[in-house]
Coordinates of C-alpha atoms in Angstrom, one line a residue:
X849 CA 31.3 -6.3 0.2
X850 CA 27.8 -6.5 1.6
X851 CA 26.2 -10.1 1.5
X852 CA 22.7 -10.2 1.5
X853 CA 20.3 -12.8 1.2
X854 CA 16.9 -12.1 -0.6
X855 CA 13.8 -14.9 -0.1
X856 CA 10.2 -14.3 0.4
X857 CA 6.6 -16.5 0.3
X858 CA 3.6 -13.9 -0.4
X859 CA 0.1 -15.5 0.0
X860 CA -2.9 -13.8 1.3
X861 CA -5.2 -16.3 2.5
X862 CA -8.7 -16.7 2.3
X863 CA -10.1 -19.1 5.3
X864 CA -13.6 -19.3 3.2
X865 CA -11.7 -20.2 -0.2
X866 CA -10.2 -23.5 -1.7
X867 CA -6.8 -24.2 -0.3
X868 CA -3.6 -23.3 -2.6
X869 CA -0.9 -25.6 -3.4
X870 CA 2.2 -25.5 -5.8
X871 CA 0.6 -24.6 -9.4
X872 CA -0.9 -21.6 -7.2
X873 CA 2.8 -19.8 -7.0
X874 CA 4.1 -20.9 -10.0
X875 CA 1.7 -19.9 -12.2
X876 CA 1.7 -16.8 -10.2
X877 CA 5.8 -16.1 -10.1
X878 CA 8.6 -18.8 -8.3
X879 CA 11.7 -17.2 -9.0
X880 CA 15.2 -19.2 -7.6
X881 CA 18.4 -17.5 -7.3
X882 CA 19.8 -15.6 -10.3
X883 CA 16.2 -15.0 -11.6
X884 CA 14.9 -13.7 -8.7
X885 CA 18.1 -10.7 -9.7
X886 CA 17.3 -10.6 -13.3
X887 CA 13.7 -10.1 -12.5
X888 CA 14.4 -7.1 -10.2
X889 CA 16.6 -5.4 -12.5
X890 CA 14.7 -5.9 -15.3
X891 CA 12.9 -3.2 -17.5
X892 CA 9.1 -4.9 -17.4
X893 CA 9.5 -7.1 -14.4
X894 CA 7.1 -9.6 -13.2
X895 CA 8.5 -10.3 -9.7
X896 CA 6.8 -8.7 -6.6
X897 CA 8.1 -5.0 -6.5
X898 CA 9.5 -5.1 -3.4
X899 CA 12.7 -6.9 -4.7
X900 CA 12.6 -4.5 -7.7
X901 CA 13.0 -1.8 -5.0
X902 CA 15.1 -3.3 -2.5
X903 CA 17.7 -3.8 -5.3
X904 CA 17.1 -0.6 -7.2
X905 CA 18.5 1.3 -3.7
X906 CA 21.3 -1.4 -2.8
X907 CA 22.4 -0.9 -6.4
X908 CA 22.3 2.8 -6.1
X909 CA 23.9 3.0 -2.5
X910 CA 26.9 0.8 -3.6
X911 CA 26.9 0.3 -7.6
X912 CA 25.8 -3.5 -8.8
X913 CA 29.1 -4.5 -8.6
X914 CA 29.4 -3.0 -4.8
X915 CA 27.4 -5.6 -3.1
X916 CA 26.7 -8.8 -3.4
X917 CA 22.9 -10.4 -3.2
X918 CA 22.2 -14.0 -2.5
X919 CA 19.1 -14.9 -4.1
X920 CA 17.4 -17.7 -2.7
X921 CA 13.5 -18.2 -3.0
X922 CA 10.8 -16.1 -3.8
X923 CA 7.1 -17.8 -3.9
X924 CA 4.1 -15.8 -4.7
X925 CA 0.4 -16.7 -5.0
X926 CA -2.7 -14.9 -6.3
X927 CA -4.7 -14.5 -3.1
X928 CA -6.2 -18.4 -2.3
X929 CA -7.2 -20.4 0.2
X930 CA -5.2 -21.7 3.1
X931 CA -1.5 -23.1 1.6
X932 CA -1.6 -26.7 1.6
X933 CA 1.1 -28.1 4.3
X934 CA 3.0 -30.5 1.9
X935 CA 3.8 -27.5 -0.4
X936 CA 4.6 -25.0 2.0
X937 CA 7.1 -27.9 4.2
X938 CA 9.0 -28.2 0.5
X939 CA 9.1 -24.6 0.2
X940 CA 10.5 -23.9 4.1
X941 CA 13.3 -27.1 2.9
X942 CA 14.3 -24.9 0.0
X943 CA 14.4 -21.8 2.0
X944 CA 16.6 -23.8 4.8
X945 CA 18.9 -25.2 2.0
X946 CA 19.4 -22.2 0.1
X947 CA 20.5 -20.1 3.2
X948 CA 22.8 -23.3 4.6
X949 CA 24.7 -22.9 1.4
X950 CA 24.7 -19.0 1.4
X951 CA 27.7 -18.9 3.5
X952 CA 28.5 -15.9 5.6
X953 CA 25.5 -13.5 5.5
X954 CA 25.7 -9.6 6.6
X955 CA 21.7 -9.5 6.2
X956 CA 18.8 -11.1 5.2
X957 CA 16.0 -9.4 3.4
X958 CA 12.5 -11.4 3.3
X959 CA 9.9 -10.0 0.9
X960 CA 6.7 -11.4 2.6
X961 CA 3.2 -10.6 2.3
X962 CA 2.2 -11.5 5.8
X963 CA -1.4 -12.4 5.3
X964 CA -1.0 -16.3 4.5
X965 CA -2.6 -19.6 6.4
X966 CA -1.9 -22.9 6.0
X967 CA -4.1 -26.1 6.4
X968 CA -1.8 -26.9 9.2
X969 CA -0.9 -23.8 11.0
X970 CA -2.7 -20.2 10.9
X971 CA 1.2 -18.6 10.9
X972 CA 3.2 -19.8 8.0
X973 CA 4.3 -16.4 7.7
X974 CA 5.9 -17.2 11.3
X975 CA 7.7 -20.2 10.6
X976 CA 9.3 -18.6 7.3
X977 CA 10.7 -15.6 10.1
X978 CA 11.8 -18.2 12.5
X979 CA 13.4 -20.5 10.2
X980 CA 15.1 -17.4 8.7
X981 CA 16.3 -16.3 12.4
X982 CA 17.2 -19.9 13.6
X983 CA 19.5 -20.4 10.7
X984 CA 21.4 -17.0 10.5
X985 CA 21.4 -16.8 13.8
X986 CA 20.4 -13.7 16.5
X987 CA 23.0 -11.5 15.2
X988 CA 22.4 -11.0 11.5
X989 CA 20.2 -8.0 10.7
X990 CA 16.9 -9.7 8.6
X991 CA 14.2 -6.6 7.4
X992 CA 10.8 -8.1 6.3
X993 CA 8.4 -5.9 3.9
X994 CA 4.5 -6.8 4.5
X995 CA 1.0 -6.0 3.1
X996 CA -0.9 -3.7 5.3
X997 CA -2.9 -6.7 5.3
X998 CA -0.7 -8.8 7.2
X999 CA -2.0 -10.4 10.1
X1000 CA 1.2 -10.3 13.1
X1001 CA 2.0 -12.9 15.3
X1002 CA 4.1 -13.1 18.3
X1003 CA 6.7 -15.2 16.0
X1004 CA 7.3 -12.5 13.3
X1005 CA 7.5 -9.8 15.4
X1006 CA 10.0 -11.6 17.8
X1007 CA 12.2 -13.0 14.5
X1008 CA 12.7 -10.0 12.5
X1009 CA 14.8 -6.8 13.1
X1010 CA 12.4 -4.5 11.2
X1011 CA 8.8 -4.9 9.7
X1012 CA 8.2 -2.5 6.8
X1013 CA 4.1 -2.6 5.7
X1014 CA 2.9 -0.5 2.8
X1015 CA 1.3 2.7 3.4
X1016 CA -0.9 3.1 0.6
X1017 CA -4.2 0.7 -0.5
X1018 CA -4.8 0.9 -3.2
X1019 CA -0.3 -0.4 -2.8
X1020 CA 1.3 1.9 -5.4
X1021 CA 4.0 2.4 -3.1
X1022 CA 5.6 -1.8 -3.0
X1023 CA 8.9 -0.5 -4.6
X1024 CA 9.2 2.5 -2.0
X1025 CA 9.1 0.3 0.7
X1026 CA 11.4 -2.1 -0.9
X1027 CA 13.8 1.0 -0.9
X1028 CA 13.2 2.1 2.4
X1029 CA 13.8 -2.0 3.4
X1030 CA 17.3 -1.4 1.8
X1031 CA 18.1 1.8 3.9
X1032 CA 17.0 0.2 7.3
X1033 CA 18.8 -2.9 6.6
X1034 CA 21.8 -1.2 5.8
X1035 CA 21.7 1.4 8.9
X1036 CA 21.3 -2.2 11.4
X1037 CA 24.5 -3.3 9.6
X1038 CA 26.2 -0.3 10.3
X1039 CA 25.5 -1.0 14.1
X1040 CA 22.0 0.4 14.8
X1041 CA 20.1 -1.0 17.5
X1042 CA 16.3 -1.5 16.8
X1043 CA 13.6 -1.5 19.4
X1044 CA 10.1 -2.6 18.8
X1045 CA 6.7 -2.6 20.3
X1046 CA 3.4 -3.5 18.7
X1047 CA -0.2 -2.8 20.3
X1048 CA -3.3 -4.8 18.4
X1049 CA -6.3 -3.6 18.2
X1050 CA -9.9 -5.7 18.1
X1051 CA -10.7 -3.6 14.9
X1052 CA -11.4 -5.9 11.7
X1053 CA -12.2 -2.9 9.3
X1054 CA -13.9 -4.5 6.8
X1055 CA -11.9 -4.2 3.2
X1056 CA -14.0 -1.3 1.1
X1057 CA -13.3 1.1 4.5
X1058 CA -9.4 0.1 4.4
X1059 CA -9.1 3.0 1.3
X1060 CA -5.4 5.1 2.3
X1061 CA -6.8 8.3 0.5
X1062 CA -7.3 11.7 1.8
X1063 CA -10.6 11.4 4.0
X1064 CA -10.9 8.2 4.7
X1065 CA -10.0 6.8 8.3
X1066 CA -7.1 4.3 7.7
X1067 CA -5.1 6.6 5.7
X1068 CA -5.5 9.1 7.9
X1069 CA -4.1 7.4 10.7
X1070 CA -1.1 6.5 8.5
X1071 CA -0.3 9.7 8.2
X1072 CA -0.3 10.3 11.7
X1073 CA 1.9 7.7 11.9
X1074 CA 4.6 8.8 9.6
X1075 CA 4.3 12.7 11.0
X1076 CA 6.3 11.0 13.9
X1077 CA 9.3 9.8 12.2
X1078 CA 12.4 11.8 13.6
X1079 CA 16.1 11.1 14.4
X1080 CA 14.6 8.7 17.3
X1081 CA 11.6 6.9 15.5
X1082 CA 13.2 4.5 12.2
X1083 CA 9.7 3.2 11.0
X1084 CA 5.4 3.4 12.1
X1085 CA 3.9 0.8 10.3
X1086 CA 0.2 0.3 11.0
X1087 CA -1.6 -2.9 9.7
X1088 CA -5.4 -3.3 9.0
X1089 CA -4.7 -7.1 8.8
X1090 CA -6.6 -9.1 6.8
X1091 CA -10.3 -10.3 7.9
X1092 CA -11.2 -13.1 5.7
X1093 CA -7.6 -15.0 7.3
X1094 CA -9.9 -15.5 10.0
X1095 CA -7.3 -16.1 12.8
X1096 CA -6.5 -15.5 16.5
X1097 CA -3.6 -13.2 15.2
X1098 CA -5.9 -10.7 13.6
X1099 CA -6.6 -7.0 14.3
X1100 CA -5.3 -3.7 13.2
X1101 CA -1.8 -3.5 14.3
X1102 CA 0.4 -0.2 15.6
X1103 CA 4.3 -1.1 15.1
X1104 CA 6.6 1.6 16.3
X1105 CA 11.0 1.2 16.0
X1106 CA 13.1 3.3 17.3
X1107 CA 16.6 3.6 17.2
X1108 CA 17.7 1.9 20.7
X1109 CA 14.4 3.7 23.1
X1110 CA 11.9 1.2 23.9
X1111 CA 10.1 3.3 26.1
X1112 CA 9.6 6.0 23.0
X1113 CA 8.3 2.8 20.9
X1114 CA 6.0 1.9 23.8
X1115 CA 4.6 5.1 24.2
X1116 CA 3.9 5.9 20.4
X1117 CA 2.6 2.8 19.5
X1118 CA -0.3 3.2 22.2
X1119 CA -0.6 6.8 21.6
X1120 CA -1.2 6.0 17.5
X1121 CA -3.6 3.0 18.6
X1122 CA -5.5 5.0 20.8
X1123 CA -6.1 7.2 17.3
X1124 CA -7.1 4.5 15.5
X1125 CA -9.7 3.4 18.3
X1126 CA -11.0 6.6 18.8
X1127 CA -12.1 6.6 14.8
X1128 CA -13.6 3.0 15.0
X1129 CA -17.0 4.0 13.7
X1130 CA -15.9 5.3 10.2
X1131 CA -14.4 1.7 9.7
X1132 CA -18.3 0.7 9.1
X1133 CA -18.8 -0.3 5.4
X1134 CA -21.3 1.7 3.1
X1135 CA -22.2 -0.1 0.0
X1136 CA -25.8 0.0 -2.8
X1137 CA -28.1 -2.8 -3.0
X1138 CA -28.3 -4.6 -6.3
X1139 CA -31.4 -3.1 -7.7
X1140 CA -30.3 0.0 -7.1
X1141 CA -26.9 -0.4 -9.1
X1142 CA -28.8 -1.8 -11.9
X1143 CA -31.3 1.1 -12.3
X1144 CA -28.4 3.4 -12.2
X1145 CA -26.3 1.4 -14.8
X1146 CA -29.6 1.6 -17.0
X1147 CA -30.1 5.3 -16.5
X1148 CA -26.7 5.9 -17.5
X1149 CA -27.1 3.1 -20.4
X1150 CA -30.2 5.3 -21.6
X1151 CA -28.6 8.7 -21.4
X1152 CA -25.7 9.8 -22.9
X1153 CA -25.0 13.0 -21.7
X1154 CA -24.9 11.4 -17.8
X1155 CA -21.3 10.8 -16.4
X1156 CA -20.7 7.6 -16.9
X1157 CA -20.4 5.0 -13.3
X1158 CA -18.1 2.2 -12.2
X1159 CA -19.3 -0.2 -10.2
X1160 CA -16.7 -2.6 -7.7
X1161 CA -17.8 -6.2 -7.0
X1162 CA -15.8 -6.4 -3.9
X1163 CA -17.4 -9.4 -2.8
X1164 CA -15.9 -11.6 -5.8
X1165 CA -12.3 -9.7 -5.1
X1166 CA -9.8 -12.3 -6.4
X1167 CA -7.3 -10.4 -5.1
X1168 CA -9.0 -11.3 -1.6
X1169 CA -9.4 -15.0 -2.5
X1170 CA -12.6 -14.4 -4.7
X1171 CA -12.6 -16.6 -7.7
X1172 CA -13.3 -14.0 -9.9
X1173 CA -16.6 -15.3 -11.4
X1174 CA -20.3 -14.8 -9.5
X1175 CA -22.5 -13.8 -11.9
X1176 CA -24.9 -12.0 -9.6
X1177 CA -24.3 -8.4 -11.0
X1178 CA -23.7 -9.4 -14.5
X1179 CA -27.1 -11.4 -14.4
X1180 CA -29.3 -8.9 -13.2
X1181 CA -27.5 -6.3 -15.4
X1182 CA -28.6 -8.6 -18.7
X1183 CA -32.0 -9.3 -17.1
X1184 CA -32.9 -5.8 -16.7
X1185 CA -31.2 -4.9 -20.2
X1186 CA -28.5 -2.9 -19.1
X1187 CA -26.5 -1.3 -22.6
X1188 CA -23.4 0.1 -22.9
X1189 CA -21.7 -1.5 -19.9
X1190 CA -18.1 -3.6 -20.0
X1191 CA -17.4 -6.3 -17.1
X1192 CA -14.6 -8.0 -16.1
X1193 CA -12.2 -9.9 -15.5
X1194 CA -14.0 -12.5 -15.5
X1195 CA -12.2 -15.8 -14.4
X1196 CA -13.4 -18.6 -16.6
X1197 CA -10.7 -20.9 -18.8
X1198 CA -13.6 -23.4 -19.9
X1199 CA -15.5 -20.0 -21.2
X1200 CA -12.6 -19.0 -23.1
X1201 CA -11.5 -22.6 -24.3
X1202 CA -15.5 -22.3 -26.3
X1203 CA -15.1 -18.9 -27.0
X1204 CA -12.1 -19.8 -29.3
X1205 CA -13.5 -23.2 -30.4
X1206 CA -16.2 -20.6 -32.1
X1207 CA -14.0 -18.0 -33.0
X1208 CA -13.9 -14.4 -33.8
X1209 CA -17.0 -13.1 -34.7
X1210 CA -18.9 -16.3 -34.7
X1211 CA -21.9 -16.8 -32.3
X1212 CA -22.4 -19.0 -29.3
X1213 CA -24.4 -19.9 -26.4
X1214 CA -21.7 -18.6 -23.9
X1215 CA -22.2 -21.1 -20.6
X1216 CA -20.5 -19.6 -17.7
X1217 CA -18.9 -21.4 -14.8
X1218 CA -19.5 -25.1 -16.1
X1219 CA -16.3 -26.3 -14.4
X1220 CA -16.5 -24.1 -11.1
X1221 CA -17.1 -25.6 -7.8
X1222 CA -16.7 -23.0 -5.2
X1223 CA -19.6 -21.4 -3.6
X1224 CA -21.5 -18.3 -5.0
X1225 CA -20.1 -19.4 -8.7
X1226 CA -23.3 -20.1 -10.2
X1227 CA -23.6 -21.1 -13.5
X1228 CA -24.8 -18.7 -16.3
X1229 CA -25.9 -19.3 -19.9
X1230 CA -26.8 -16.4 -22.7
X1231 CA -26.7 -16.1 -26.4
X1232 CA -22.8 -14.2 -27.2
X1233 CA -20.6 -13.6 -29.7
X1234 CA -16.9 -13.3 -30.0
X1235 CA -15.3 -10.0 -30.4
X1236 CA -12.1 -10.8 -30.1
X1237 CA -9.7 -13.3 -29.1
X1238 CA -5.9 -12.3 -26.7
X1239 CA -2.7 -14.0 -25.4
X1240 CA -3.8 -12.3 -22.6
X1241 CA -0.2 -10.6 -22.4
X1242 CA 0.7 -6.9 -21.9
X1243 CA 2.6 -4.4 -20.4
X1244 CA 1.0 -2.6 -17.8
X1245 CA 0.5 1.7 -17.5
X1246 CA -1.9 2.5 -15.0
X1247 CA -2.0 1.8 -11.2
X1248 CA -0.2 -1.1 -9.6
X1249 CA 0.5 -2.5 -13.1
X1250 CA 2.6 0.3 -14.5
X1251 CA 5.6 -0.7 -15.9
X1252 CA 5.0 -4.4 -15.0
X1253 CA 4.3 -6.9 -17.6
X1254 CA 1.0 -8.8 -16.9
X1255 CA -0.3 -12.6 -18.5
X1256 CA -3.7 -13.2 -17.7
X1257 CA -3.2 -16.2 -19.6
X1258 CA -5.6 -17.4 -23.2
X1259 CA -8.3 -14.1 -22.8
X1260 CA -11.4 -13.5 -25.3
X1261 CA -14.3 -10.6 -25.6
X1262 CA -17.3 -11.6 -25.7
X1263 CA -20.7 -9.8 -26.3
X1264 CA -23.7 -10.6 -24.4
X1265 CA -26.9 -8.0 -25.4
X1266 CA -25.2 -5.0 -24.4
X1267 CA -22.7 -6.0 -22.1
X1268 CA -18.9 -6.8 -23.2
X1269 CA -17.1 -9.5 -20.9
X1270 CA -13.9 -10.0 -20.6
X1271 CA -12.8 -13.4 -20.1
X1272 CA -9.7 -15.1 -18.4
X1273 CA -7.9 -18.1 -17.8
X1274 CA -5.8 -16.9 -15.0
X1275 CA -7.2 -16.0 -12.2
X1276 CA -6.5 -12.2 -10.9
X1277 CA -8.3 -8.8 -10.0
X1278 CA -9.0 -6.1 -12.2
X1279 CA -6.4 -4.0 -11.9
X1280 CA -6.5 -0.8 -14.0
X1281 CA -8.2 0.0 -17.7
X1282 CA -5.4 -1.8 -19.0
X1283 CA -6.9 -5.1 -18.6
X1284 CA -9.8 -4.1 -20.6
X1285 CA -7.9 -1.9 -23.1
X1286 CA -4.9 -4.3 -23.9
X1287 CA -7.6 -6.7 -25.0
X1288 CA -9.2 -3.9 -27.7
X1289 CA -12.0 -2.6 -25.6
X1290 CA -12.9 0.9 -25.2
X1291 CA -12.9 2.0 -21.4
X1292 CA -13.6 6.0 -22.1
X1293 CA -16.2 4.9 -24.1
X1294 CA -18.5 2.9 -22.1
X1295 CA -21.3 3.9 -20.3
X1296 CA -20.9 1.4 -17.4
X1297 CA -17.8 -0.9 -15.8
X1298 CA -18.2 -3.7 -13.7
X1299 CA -14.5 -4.6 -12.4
X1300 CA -14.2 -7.5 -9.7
X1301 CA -11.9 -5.9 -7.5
X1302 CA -12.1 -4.5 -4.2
X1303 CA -10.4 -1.4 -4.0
X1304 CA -7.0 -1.8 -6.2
X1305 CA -8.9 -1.0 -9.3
X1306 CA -8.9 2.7 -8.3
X1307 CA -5.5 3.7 -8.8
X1308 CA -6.2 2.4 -12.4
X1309 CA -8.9 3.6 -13.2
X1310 CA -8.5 7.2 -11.2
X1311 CA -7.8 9.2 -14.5
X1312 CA -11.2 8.4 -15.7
X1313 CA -13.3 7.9 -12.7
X1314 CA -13.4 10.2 -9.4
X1315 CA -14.1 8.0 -6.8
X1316 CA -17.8 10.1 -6.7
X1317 CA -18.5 8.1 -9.8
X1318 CA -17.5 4.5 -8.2
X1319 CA -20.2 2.7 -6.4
X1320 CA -19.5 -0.3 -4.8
X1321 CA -22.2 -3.1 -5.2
X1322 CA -23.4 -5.3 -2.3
X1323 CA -24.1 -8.9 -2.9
X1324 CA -22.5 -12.5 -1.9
X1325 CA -19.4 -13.5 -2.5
X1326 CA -16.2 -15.0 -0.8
X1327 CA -15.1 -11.5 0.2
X1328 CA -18.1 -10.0 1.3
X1329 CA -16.9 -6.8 2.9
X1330 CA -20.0 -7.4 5.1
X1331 CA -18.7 -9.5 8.1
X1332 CA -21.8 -10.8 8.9
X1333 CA -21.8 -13.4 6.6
X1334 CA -19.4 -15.6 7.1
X1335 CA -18.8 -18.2 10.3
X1336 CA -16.5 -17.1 11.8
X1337 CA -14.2 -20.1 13.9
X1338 CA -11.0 -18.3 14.8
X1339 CA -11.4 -14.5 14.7
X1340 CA -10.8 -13.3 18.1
X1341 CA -14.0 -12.1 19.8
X1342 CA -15.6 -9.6 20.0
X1343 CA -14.2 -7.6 17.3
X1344 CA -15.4 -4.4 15.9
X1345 CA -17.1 -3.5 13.6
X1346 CA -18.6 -6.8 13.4
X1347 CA -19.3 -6.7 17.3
X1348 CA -20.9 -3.2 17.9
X1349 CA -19.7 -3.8 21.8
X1350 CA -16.2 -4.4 21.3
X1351 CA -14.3 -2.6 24.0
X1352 CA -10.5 -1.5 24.4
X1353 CA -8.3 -0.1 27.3
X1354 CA -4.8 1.0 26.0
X1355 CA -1.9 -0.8 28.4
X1356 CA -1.6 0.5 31.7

């Protein structure tokens, strides 16, 4: 019978963004052993999808009963700052312990996200792959799963077997690659020989031009990608990395493995990279001003019988490290009187803590961000009322939350003018209409949306807006698709598209 240990640490790290420490992961999911396998065979699970996948073809390869996993650790964070070193050294001691007690060991799974800093290194992700390698030792087959954010450095792709990264953004396809994880892992144990090469690119597409769907650059060069898989090629992932990590590992990445043909992996790898170069200028972001998203959210406010807009505040992406709560649109939509609009989810505990104090129905002066420190979170105050007041729990049917319970923790409605907010006390992106509609507001309904979200919101909110009716907003924020910005310190140099002149020769 198969042994195979399971672990993982998922952060995706914002350089710009308050560093994350141990309330960070378990408010967002820290599963140990036998949970970790309850979670991933459960009906509504709340674990990262990956395991629900990995398991889901193990059992269906061998039976439950037919193998045997060894759940250690599995650690993930909403998208934060840096991971603070103390945490992340007592995490690595429970990832050594667990597998020094595992025993013998036929592979090693790791569910990682990839795109993680700490305030002491900028490749945690690294040390978790080396630790894993040092302990099981260079013969053990160990898979990894990662974003197609992750940011590769020499230490994960000389520790793991296999790297697996998502080919869809909006990621509606975790639990496929957990599966394919399980099938790779299984055909190393069986005696395969894997052969790797990676080529990085100095591309930093910023995130609104990192979309996976028909027409769009990135997507398209995944698909190029996977129309060379054959009996020689095992797995193309290709990684847009993640910008705001801010490190020298960064750059869209081209990972070929072949079944025992290094020179094939070579080859392909600069061959797809060279694709990806060649397309550099569609990686350029396109985004409205301000003013002109709020005279279009008034027009549509004003008329009816126009199709109603959405409109992405990808700059305040919590699922980038945004904290979920500038008030920049959401001001100037109430200055300039916008009606029929719905915002959220707005991150904001001491908002809902006064929101219930009041209670349903009952009228306030709603004073926004009062206990919020990070830059761009400006404080707010207007005249509200409560609408309604939520646990904040549900179950999930849209997008990257289908099936999957959610707790956005204590959640309340307000009502300021015409615009309905939803409030939260845990901090996450807007992830489909469920997080409006779960909470009693009417999505078909409204006239305008404001989601703070970068680009996951879509496969969500797809069966009532066509991505010609999504406009994404320009203004400040932690995850300012606009590079620009922000002061940059380790970002290799220069980089396109935030260096115009960046230059590339594929290897000779």
């Amino acid at each position: 019978m198969k042994r195979i240990a399971i672990l993982g640490f998922a952060l995706e790290s914002n350089a710009f963004a308050p560093p994350c420490g141990r309330a960070d992961f378990e408010q967002r999911g820290y599963y140990r052993g036998a949970d970790i396998t309850a979670q991933a065979r459960a009906e509504h699970p709340a674990i990262y999808s990956g395991i629900c996948g990995f398991y889901a073809e193990m059992d269906r390869r061998h039976g439950p009963a037919g193998w045997q996993p060894v759940p250690i650790v599995h650690a993930a964070s909403q998208p934060a700052g840096p991971v603070e070193e103390g945490f992340f050294r007592e995490l690595l001691g429970e990832f050594e312990a667990g597998l020094q007690a595992a025993g013998r060991l036929d592979g090693v799974y790791v569910a990682e996200h990839g795109g993680a800093t700490a305030t002491h290194t900028h490749d945690p992700d690294g040390e978790v792959f080396a630790l894993v390698r040092r302990l099981v030792g260079p013969d053990v087959p160990v898979v990894a799963t990662l974003d197609l954010h992750a940011n590769v450095s020499d230490a994960m792709m000389n520790s793991v077997d296999i790297l697996v990264g998502y080919r869809t953004n909006p990621h509606v396809d975790i639990f496929e690659r957990g599966e394919e994880a399980a099938r790779l892992l299984e055909e190393l144990m069986a005696g395969t020989r894997a052969t790797a090469y990676r080529v990085r690119l100095p591309l930093v597409g910023p995130s609104v031009t990192l979309l996976t769907a028909e027409g769009h650059p990135y997507g398209d060069l995944i698909r190029l990608g996977q129309s060379r898989i054959d009996e020689r090629v095992m797995n193309v992932t290709i990684l847009a990395g993640f910008a705001f990590a801010d490190t020298p590992k960064n750059g869209m990445t081209v990972i070929v493995t072949t079944r025992d043909d290094p020179a094939l992996a070579r080859s392909l790898a600069i061959e797809l990279a060279s694709a990806g170069w060649n397309d550099r200028q569609r990686y350029v972001p396109r985004m409205i001003p301000l003013d002109e998203a709020v005279e279009q959210a008034r027009a549509v406010g004003a008329d009816p019988m126009a199709p109603s807009l959405l409109f992405a505040d990808p700059a305040d992406n919590p699922g980038g490290g945004g904290r979920g709560n500038t008030t920049y649109i959401l001001a100037a939509f109430l200055k300039a009187g916008v009606h029929g609009c719905i915002a959220g989810v707005f991150f904001d505990p001491a908002l809902v803590e006064q929101a219930r104090r009041a209670g349903e129905g009952a009228r306030f002066r709603a004073d926004l961000n009062t206990r919020e420190s990070a830059r761009f979170s400006e404080p707010l105050s207007w005249d509200a009322r409560v609408v309604h007041l939520h646990d904040g729990r549900f179950v999930g049917h849209h997008g990257m939350v289908e099936g999957k319970t959610v707790d956005l923790g204590p959640s309340a409605v307000i009502a300021l003018d015409g615009i309905t907010l939803v409030v939260i006390s845990k901090r996450q992106q807007c992830l489909s209409t469920d997080f409006f509609e779960a909470l009693g507001v009417d999505v078909a309904g409204a006239r305008s949306i404001v989601v703070k979200s970068r680009g996951h919101f879509r496969a969500g909110f797809q069966h009532l807006f066509p991505p010609e009716r999504i406009r994404e907003v320009d203004v400040p924020g932690l995850t300012s698709p606009n590079l620009a910005n922000f002061d940059w310190r380790g970002l290799p140099r220069p980089v396109f598209p935030l260096d115009p002149e960046a230059g590339w020769t594929p290897p000779a």
